[in-house]
mmCIF file of C-alpha atoms and ligand atoms in Angstrom:
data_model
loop_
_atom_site.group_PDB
_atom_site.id
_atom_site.type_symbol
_atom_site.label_atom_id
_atom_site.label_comp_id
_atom_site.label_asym_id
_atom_site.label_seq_id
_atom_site.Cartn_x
_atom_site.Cartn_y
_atom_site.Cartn_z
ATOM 1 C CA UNK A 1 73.867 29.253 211.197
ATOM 2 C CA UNK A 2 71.720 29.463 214.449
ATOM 3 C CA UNK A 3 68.425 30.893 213.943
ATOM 4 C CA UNK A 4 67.675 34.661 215.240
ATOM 5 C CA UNK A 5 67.611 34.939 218.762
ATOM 6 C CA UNK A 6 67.309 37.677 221.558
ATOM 7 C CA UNK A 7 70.477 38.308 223.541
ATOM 8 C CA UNK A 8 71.462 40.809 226.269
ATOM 9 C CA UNK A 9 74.976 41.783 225.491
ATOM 10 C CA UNK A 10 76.408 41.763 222.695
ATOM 11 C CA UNK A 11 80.107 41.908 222.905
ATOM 12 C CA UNK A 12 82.434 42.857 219.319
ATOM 13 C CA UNK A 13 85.690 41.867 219.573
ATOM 14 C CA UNK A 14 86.369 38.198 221.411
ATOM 15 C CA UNK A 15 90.348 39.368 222.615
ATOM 16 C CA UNK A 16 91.429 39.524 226.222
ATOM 17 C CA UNK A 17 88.680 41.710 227.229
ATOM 18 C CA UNK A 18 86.312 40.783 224.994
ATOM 19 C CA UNK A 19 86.466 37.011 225.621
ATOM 20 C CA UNK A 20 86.740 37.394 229.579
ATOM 21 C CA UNK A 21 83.633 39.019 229.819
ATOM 22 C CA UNK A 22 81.748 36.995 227.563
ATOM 23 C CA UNK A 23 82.600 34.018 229.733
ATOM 24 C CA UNK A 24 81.732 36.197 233.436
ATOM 25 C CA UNK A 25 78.559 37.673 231.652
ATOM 26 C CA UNK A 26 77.021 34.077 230.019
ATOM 27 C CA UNK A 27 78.228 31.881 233.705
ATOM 28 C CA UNK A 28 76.450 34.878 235.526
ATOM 29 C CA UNK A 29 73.031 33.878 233.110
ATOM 30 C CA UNK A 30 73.232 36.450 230.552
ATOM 31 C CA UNK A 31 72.438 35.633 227.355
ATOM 32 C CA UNK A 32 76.050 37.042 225.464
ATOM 33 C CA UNK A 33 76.854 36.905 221.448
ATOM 34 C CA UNK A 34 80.233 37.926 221.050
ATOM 35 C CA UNK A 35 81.343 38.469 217.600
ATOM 36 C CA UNK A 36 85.094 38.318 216.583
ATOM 37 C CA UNK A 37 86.421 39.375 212.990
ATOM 38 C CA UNK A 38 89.228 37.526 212.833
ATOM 39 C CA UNK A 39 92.039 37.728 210.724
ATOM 40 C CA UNK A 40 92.011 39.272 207.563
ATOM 41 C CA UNK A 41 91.925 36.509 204.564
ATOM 42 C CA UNK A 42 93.242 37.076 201.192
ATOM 43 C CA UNK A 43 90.497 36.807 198.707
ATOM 44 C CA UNK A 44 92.637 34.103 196.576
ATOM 45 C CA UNK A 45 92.257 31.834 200.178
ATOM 46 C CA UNK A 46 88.685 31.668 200.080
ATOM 47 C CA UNK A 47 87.911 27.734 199.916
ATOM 48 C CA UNK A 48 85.908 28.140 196.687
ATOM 49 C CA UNK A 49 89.162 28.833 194.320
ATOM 50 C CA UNK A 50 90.008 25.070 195.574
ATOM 51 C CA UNK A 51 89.284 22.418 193.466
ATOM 52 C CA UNK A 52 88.262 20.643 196.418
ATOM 53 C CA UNK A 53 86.349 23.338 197.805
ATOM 54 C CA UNK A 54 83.582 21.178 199.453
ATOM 55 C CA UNK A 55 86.119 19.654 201.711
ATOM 56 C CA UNK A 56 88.009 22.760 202.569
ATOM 57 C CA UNK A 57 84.658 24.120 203.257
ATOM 58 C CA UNK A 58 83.862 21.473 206.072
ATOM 59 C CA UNK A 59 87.698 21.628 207.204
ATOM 60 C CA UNK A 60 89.141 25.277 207.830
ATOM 61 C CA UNK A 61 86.154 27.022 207.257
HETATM 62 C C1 LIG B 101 103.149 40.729 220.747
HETATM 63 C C2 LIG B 101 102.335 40.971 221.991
HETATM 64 C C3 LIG B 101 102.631 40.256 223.153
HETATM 65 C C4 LIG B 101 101.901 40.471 224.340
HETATM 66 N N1 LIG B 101 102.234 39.740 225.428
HETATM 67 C C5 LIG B 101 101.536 39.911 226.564
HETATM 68 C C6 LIG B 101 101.827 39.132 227.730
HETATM 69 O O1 LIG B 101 102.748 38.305 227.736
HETATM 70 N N2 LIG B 101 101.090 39.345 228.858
HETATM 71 C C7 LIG B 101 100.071 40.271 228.896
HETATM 72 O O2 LIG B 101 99.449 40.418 229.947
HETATM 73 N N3 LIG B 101 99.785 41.018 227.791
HETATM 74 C C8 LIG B 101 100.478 40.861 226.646
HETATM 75 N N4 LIG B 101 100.189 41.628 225.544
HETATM 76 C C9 LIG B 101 99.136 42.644 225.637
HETATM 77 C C10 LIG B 101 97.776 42.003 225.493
HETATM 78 O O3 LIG B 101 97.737 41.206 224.308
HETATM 79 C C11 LIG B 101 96.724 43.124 225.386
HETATM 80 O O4 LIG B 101 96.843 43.998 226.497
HETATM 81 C C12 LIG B 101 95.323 42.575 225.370
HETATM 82 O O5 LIG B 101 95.197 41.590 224.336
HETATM 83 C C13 LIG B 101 94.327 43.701 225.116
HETATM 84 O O6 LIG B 101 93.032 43.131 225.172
HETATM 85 P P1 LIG B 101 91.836 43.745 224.378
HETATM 86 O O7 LIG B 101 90.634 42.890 224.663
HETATM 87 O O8 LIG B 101 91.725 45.199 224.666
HETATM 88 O O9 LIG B 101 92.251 43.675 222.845
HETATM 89 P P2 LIG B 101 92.536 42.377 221.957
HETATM 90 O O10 LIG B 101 93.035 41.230 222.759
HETATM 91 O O11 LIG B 101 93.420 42.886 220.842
HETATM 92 O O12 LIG B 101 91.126 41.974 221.389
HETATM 93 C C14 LIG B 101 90.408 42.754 220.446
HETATM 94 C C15 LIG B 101 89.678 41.751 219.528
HETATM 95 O O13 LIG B 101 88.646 42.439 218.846
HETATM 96 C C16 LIG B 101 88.604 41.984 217.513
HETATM 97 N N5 LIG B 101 87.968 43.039 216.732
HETATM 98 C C17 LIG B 101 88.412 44.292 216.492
HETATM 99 N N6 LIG B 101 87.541 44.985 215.753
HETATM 100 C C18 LIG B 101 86.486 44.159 215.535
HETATM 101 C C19 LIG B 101 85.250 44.301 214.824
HETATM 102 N N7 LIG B 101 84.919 45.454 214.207
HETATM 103 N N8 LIG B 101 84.402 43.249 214.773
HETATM 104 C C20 LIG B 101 84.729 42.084 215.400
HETATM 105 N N9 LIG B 101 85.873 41.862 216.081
HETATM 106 C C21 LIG B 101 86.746 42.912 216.145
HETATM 107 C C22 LIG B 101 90.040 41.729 217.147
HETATM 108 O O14 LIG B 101 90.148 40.816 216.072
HETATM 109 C C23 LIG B 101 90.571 41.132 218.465
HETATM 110 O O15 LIG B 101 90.453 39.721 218.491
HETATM 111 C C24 LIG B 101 100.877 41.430 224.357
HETATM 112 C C25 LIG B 101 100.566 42.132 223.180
HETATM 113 C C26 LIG B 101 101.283 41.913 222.024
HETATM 114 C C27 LIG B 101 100.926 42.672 220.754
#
């Protein structure tokens, strides 16, 4: 993970709105972190209940 940095917008929620202005806010020199939750991922998913965890780690995670 990046280290800590300052930003001046932080935008929650990278979906039509969300993601458009992130990209007119950062091209017009802003610095923008834009945080996006995702889908919701059963717990029995996680990559570590794989045998091959360290590999699913580097692929879909
Ligand atoms: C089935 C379907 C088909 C559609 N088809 C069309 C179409 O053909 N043309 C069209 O113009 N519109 C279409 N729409 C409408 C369009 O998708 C919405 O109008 C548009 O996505 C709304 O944008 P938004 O940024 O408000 O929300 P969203 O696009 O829903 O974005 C919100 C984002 O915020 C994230 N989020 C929410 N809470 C948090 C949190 N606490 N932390 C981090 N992230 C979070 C969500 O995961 C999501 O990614 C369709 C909608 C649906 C459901």
């Amino acid at each position: 993970m990046a280290a800590h940095t300052e930003t001046d917008v932080l935008v929650i929620g990278a979906g039509a709105g969300g993601g458009a202005m992130s990209k007119r806010l950062s091209d017009g020199g802003l610095k923008v972190v834009c945080l996006e939750q995702g889908d919701w991922i059963h717990p029995m998913s996680h990559p570590h209940t794989y045998d091959g965890w360290e590999i699913e780690r580097q692929r879909s995670w």
